[in-house]
Amino acid sequence: MASAKHCISHLGRKPSATLFYSRNLLPQQIFLPFQQVRFASGENPQKHKKKDVGKKKKKARTTFKQYDLKDAEQFALCDALRYIRAFEVGRPPTSAKYEMHLKLRTLKNGPAVRNRLRLPHPVKTDTRICVICPSDSKHAQAARRAGATLVGEEEIFDAVKSGRIEFDRCICQTDSLQKLNKAALGRVLGPRGLMPSAKMGTVVKDVGASVKDMVGGSEYRERLGVIRMAVGQLGFTPEEMQRNIRAFVENVRKDMAQLSDNISKDIHEVVLSSTNAPGFSLNGEFRGPVSLTTKELSVL
């Protein structure tokens, strides 16, 4: 058998036209290093799977994780207001809002608490309310006296279909519910949370009383085991904040008490924060031993 050097030198003396035919005459051993050779693996793939059989999978938590409050630093209401206002220095009194966070001990897949509340000292008083009822009826007159900004039927339907939604809340009188359903506004108002429904208490008989309750009212809903809602403005006094917080907590407890007996919900922690300040866990006291007086906290 000819050596590799001899074959390569023989090719160098050949014309370029015959290079293709001469390459086929070379021994195959020369091109073995340049060929990709694969071999079937002799390992058993089941060996690696057997290692994971003995490991136990962690069970998924059915409740939200809660921390022990014995090790947490908690504050009285006046102390929390003092520290929060330090973060809001230079802000207009009506621009920043106090926010309340209620952390619950509850199941992850359980029913969510949801309701509407009018605080003793409303946080937002410029809510635009729309009432769907005949514009010349007694219900329309009662709605206007209570503070509704838009009252009517067909004119409101046409405005919504054209994209002009100039209201923040919508109430429907029971006699106008059939016209509302025929107008097919659910695709427009539904994603915005403005579609009236009996479940949410926005389809009512007494329109005037509902508008009065809705002016200055706020909605809250449980999300991931926490209920959040604005409970005051930066210019509120400590006494006003105390009354709003007490009304909010009591209303949430009533909502939890109305649930089924098989459902366990309880308030684990109450946290107060603001638009630009962190959260401060409250211990349930109004004033601490070294707290400032309410007169000092009432002045911004």
PDB file of C-alpha atoms in Angstrom, residues 99-254:
ATOM      1  CA  GLU A  99     -53.118  53.790  52.569  1.00  0.00           C
ATOM      2  CA  MET A 100     -54.172  50.933  54.819  1.00  0.00           C
ATOM      3  CA  HIS A 101     -53.030  47.340  54.222  1.00  0.00           C
ATOM      4  CA  LEU A 102     -54.805  44.522  56.044  1.00  0.00           C
ATOM      5  CA  LYS A 103     -52.863  41.249  55.862  1.00  0.00           C
ATOM      6  CA  LEU A 104     -55.151  38.260  56.353  1.00  0.00           C
ATOM      7  CA  ARG A 105     -54.703  34.692  57.523  1.00  0.00           C
ATOM      8  CA  THR A 106     -56.586  32.953  54.753  1.00  0.00           C
ATOM      9  CA  LEU A 107     -56.459  30.166  52.181  1.00  0.00           C
ATOM     10  CA  LYS A 108     -54.970  30.905  48.785  1.00  0.00           C
ATOM     11  CA  ASN A 109     -57.904  29.475  46.866  1.00  0.00           C
ATOM     12  CA  GLY A 110     -60.615  30.766  49.184  1.00  0.00           C
ATOM     13  CA  PRO A 111     -63.217  33.435  48.371  1.00  0.00           C
ATOM     14  CA  ALA A 112     -61.995  37.035  48.269  1.00  0.00           C
ATOM     15  CA  VAL A 113     -63.428  39.810  50.436  1.00  0.00           C
ATOM     16  CA  ARG A 114     -64.829  42.636  48.320  1.00  0.00           C
ATOM     17  CA  ASN A 115     -67.102  45.545  49.207  1.00  0.00           C
ATOM     18  CA  ARG A 116     -67.631  49.278  49.128  1.00  0.00           C
ATOM     19  CA  LEU A 117     -67.367  51.688  52.059  1.00  0.00           C
ATOM     20  CA  ARG A 118     -68.044  55.342  52.698  1.00  0.00           C
ATOM     21  CA  LEU A 119     -65.609  56.484  55.366  1.00  0.00           C
ATOM     22  CA  PRO A 120     -66.608  58.998  58.063  1.00  0.00           C
ATOM     23  CA  HIS A 121     -64.138  61.432  56.456  1.00  0.00           C
ATOM     24  CA  PRO A 122     -64.144  60.736  52.677  1.00  0.00           C
ATOM     25  CA  VAL A 123     -60.801  60.663  50.951  1.00  0.00           C
ATOM     26  CA  LYS A 124     -62.033  61.367  47.432  1.00  0.00           C
ATOM     27  CA  THR A 125     -65.010  63.692  47.066  1.00  0.00           C
ATOM     28  CA  ASP A 126     -64.795  64.465  43.329  1.00  0.00           C
ATOM     29  CA  THR A 127     -66.229  61.150  42.126  1.00  0.00           C
ATOM     30  CA  ARG A 128     -68.338  61.508  38.971  1.00  0.00           C
ATOM     31  CA  ILE A 129     -71.450  59.327  39.210  1.00  0.00           C
ATOM     32  CA  CYS A 130     -73.653  58.295  36.303  1.00  0.00           C
ATOM     33  CA  VAL A 131     -77.247  57.162  36.878  1.00  0.00           C
ATOM     34  CA  ILE A 132     -79.127  55.268  34.175  1.00  0.00           C
ATOM     35  CA  CYS A 133     -82.814  56.079  34.450  1.00  0.00           C
ATOM     36  CA  PRO A 134     -85.359  58.179  32.484  1.00  0.00           C
ATOM     37  CA  SER A 135     -84.193  61.785  32.600  1.00  0.00           C
ATOM     38  CA  ASP A 136     -87.694  63.117  33.341  1.00  0.00           C
ATOM     39  CA  SER A 137     -88.575  60.652  36.124  1.00  0.00           C
ATOM     40  CA  LYS A 138     -88.645  61.116  39.874  1.00  0.00           C
ATOM     41  CA  HIS A 139     -85.573  58.893  40.145  1.00  0.00           C
ATOM     42  CA  ALA A 140     -83.618  61.343  37.989  1.00  0.00           C
ATOM     43  CA  GLN A 141     -84.579  64.236  40.251  1.00  0.00           C
ATOM     44  CA  ALA A 142     -83.494  62.323  43.355  1.00  0.00           C
ATOM     45  CA  ALA A 143     -80.188  61.383  41.705  1.00  0.00           C
ATOM     46  CA  ARG A 144     -79.420  65.007  40.775  1.00  0.00           C
ATOM     47  CA  ARG A 145     -80.172  66.189  44.298  1.00  0.00           C
ATOM     48  CA  ALA A 146     -77.847  63.527  45.714  1.00  0.00           C
ATOM     49  CA  GLY A 147     -74.951  64.685  43.513  1.00  0.00           C
ATOM     50  CA  ALA A 148     -75.072  62.638  40.284  1.00  0.00           C
ATOM     51  CA  THR A 149     -73.270  64.247  37.353  1.00  0.00           C
ATOM     52  CA  LEU A 150     -74.921  62.310  34.490  1.00  0.00           C
ATOM     53  CA  VAL A 151     -78.546  61.175  34.390  1.00  0.00           C
ATOM     54  CA  GLY A 152     -80.373  59.609  31.449  1.00  0.00           C
ATOM     55  CA  GLU A 153     -80.665  56.567  29.210  1.00  0.00           C
ATOM     56  CA  GLU A 154     -80.246  56.839  25.433  1.00  0.00           C
ATOM     57  CA  GLU A 155     -77.930  59.852  25.582  1.00  0.00           C
ATOM     58  CA  ILE A 156     -75.605  57.983  27.952  1.00  0.00           C
ATOM     59  CA  PHE A 157     -75.687  54.850  25.761  1.00  0.00           C
ATOM     60  CA  ASP A 158     -74.727  56.880  22.676  1.00  0.00           C
ATOM     61  CA  ALA A 159     -71.907  58.648  24.528  1.00  0.00           C
ATOM     62  CA  VAL A 160     -70.422  55.367  25.774  1.00  0.00           C
ATOM     63  CA  LYS A 161     -70.604  53.763  22.315  1.00  0.00           C
ATOM     64  CA  SER A 162     -68.767  56.765  20.845  1.00  0.00           C
ATOM     65  CA  GLY A 163     -65.987  56.415  23.453  1.00  0.00           C
ATOM     66  CA  ARG A 164     -66.938  59.301  25.766  1.00  0.00           C
ATOM     67  CA  ILE A 165     -66.942  57.841  29.284  1.00  0.00           C
ATOM     68  CA  GLU A 166     -67.150  60.896  31.540  1.00  0.00           C
ATOM     69  CA  PHE A 167     -67.923  59.203  34.862  1.00  0.00           C
ATOM     70  CA  ASP A 168     -66.174  57.152  37.549  1.00  0.00           C
ATOM     71  CA  ARG A 169     -69.155  55.143  38.865  1.00  0.00           C
ATOM     72  CA  CYS A 170     -72.328  53.921  37.204  1.00  0.00           C
ATOM     73  CA  ILE A 171     -75.689  53.074  38.806  1.00  0.00           C
ATOM     74  CA  CYS A 172     -78.718  51.640  37.042  1.00  0.00           C
ATOM     75  CA  GLN A 173     -82.314  51.881  38.230  1.00  0.00           C
ATOM     76  CA  THR A 174     -84.055  48.493  38.140  1.00  0.00           C
ATOM     77  CA  ASP A 175     -86.672  49.655  35.631  1.00  0.00           C
ATOM     78  CA  SER A 176     -83.916  50.636  33.142  1.00  0.00           C
ATOM     79  CA  LEU A 177     -81.946  47.384  33.415  1.00  0.00           C
ATOM     80  CA  GLN A 178     -83.611  45.838  30.358  1.00  0.00           C
ATOM     81  CA  LYS A 179     -82.664  48.841  28.190  1.00  0.00           C
ATOM     82  CA  LEU A 180     -79.109  48.699  29.511  1.00  0.00           C
ATOM     83  CA  ASN A 181     -78.763  45.039  28.554  1.00  0.00           C
ATOM     84  CA  LYS A 182     -80.229  45.710  25.110  1.00  0.00           C
ATOM     85  CA  ALA A 183     -77.666  48.480  24.541  1.00  0.00           C
ATOM     86  CA  ALA A 184     -74.867  45.864  24.924  1.00  0.00           C
ATOM     87  CA  LEU A 185     -72.409  48.081  26.781  1.00  0.00           C
ATOM     88  CA  GLY A 186     -70.773  45.224  28.694  1.00  0.00           C
ATOM     89  CA  ARG A 187     -67.774  45.029  26.364  1.00  0.00           C
ATOM     90  CA  VAL A 188     -67.012  48.705  26.955  1.00  0.00           C
ATOM     91  CA  LEU A 189     -67.907  49.181  30.617  1.00  0.00           C
ATOM     92  CA  GLY A 190     -67.080  45.669  31.866  1.00  0.00           C
ATOM     93  CA  PRO A 191     -63.252  45.812  31.546  1.00  0.00           C
ATOM     94  CA  ARG A 192     -63.293  49.206  33.287  1.00  0.00           C
ATOM     95  CA  GLY A 193     -65.350  47.904  36.208  1.00  0.00           C
ATOM     96  CA  LEU A 194     -68.209  50.311  35.423  1.00  0.00           C
ATOM     97  CA  MET A 195     -70.908  47.889  34.276  1.00  0.00           C
ATOM     98  CA  PRO A 196     -73.838  47.948  36.760  1.00  0.00           C
ATOM     99  CA  SER A 197     -74.714  44.602  38.324  1.00  0.00           C
ATOM    100  CA  ALA A 198     -76.954  43.441  41.136  1.00  0.00           C
ATOM    101  CA  LYS A 199     -74.070  41.496  42.689  1.00  0.00           C
ATOM    102  CA  MET A 200     -72.039  44.676  43.187  1.00  0.00           C
ATOM    103  CA  GLY A 201     -75.066  46.618  44.434  1.00  0.00           C
ATOM    104  CA  THR A 202     -75.132  49.030  41.480  1.00  0.00           C
ATOM    105  CA  VAL A 203     -78.591  47.967  40.237  1.00  0.00           C
ATOM    106  CA  VAL A 204     -80.926  49.512  42.812  1.00  0.00           C
ATOM    107  CA  LYS A 205     -84.443  50.799  43.282  1.00  0.00           C
ATOM    108  CA  ASP A 206     -83.645  53.834  45.453  1.00  0.00           C
ATOM    109  CA  VAL A 207     -81.182  55.731  43.288  1.00  0.00           C
ATOM    110  CA  GLY A 208     -80.931  58.772  45.545  1.00  0.00           C
ATOM    111  CA  ALA A 209     -79.779  56.847  48.618  1.00  0.00           C
ATOM    112  CA  SER A 210     -77.237  54.897  46.580  1.00  0.00           C
ATOM    113  CA  VAL A 211     -75.734  58.049  45.126  1.00  0.00           C
ATOM    114  CA  LYS A 212     -75.389  59.570  48.593  1.00  0.00           C
ATOM    115  CA  ASP A 213     -73.531  56.486  49.804  1.00  0.00           C
ATOM    116  CA  MET A 214     -71.347  56.422  46.717  1.00  0.00           C
ATOM    117  CA  VAL A 215     -70.238  60.060  46.879  1.00  0.00           C
ATOM    118  CA  GLY A 216     -66.960  59.921  48.730  1.00  0.00           C
ATOM    119  CA  GLY A 217     -67.079  56.122  48.911  1.00  0.00           C
ATOM    120  CA  SER A 218     -64.190  53.779  48.135  1.00  0.00           C
ATOM    121  CA  GLU A 219     -63.968  50.175  46.991  1.00  0.00           C
ATOM    122  CA  TYR A 220     -61.662  47.543  48.427  1.00  0.00           C
ATOM    123  CA  ARG A 221     -60.875  44.004  47.380  1.00  0.00           C
ATOM    124  CA  GLU A 222     -58.678  41.221  48.708  1.00  0.00           C
ATOM    125  CA  ARG A 223     -55.707  40.392  46.488  1.00  0.00           C
ATOM    126  CA  LEU A 224     -53.124  37.759  47.455  1.00  0.00           C
ATOM    127  CA  GLY A 225     -54.283  37.815  51.057  1.00  0.00           C
ATOM    128  CA  VAL A 226     -54.059  41.615  51.450  1.00  0.00           C
ATOM    129  CA  ILE A 227     -56.821  44.265  51.396  1.00  0.00           C
ATOM    130  CA  ARG A 228     -55.682  47.775  50.446  1.00  0.00           C
ATOM    131  CA  MET A 229     -57.597  51.042  50.511  1.00  0.00           C
ATOM    132  CA  ALA A 230     -56.890  54.765  50.847  1.00  0.00           C
ATOM    133  CA  VAL A 231     -58.064  55.877  54.304  1.00  0.00           C
ATOM    134  CA  GLY A 232     -57.052  59.536  54.457  1.00  0.00           C
ATOM    135  CA  GLN A 233     -55.314  62.559  53.026  1.00  0.00           C
ATOM    136  CA  LEU A 234     -52.084  64.036  54.292  1.00  0.00           C
ATOM    137  CA  GLY A 235     -53.966  66.934  55.886  1.00  0.00           C
ATOM    138  CA  PHE A 236     -56.198  64.720  58.061  1.00  0.00           C
ATOM    139  CA  THR A 237     -55.828  65.007  61.825  1.00  0.00           C
ATOM    140  CA  PRO A 238     -54.948  61.926  63.930  1.00  0.00           C
ATOM    141  CA  GLU A 239     -58.526  61.788  65.240  1.00  0.00           C
ATOM    142  CA  GLU A 240     -59.931  61.727  61.705  1.00  0.00           C
ATOM    143  CA  MET A 241     -57.489  59.015  60.735  1.00  0.00           C
ATOM    144  CA  GLN A 242     -58.443  56.961  63.786  1.00  0.00           C
ATOM    145  CA  ARG A 243     -62.153  57.108  62.903  1.00  0.00           C
ATOM    146  CA  ASN A 244     -61.505  56.151  59.276  1.00  0.00           C
ATOM    147  CA  ILE A 245     -59.230  53.233  60.191  1.00  0.00           C
ATOM    148  CA  ARG A 246     -61.688  51.945  62.769  1.00  0.00           C
ATOM    149  CA  ALA A 247     -64.580  52.093  60.280  1.00  0.00           C
ATOM    150  CA  PHE A 248     -62.513  50.294  57.631  1.00  0.00           C
ATOM    151  CA  VAL A 249     -61.369  47.476  59.935  1.00  0.00           C
ATOM    152  CA  GLU A 250     -64.861  46.957  61.375  1.00  0.00           C
ATOM    153  CA  ASN A 251     -66.409  46.797  57.905  1.00  0.00           C
ATOM    154  CA  VAL A 252     -63.862  44.202  56.757  1.00  0.00           C
ATOM    155  CA  ARG A 253     -64.569  42.083  59.835  1.00  0.00           C
ATOM    156  CA  LYS A 254     -68.288  42.196  59.043  1.00  0.00           C
TER     157      LYS A 254
END
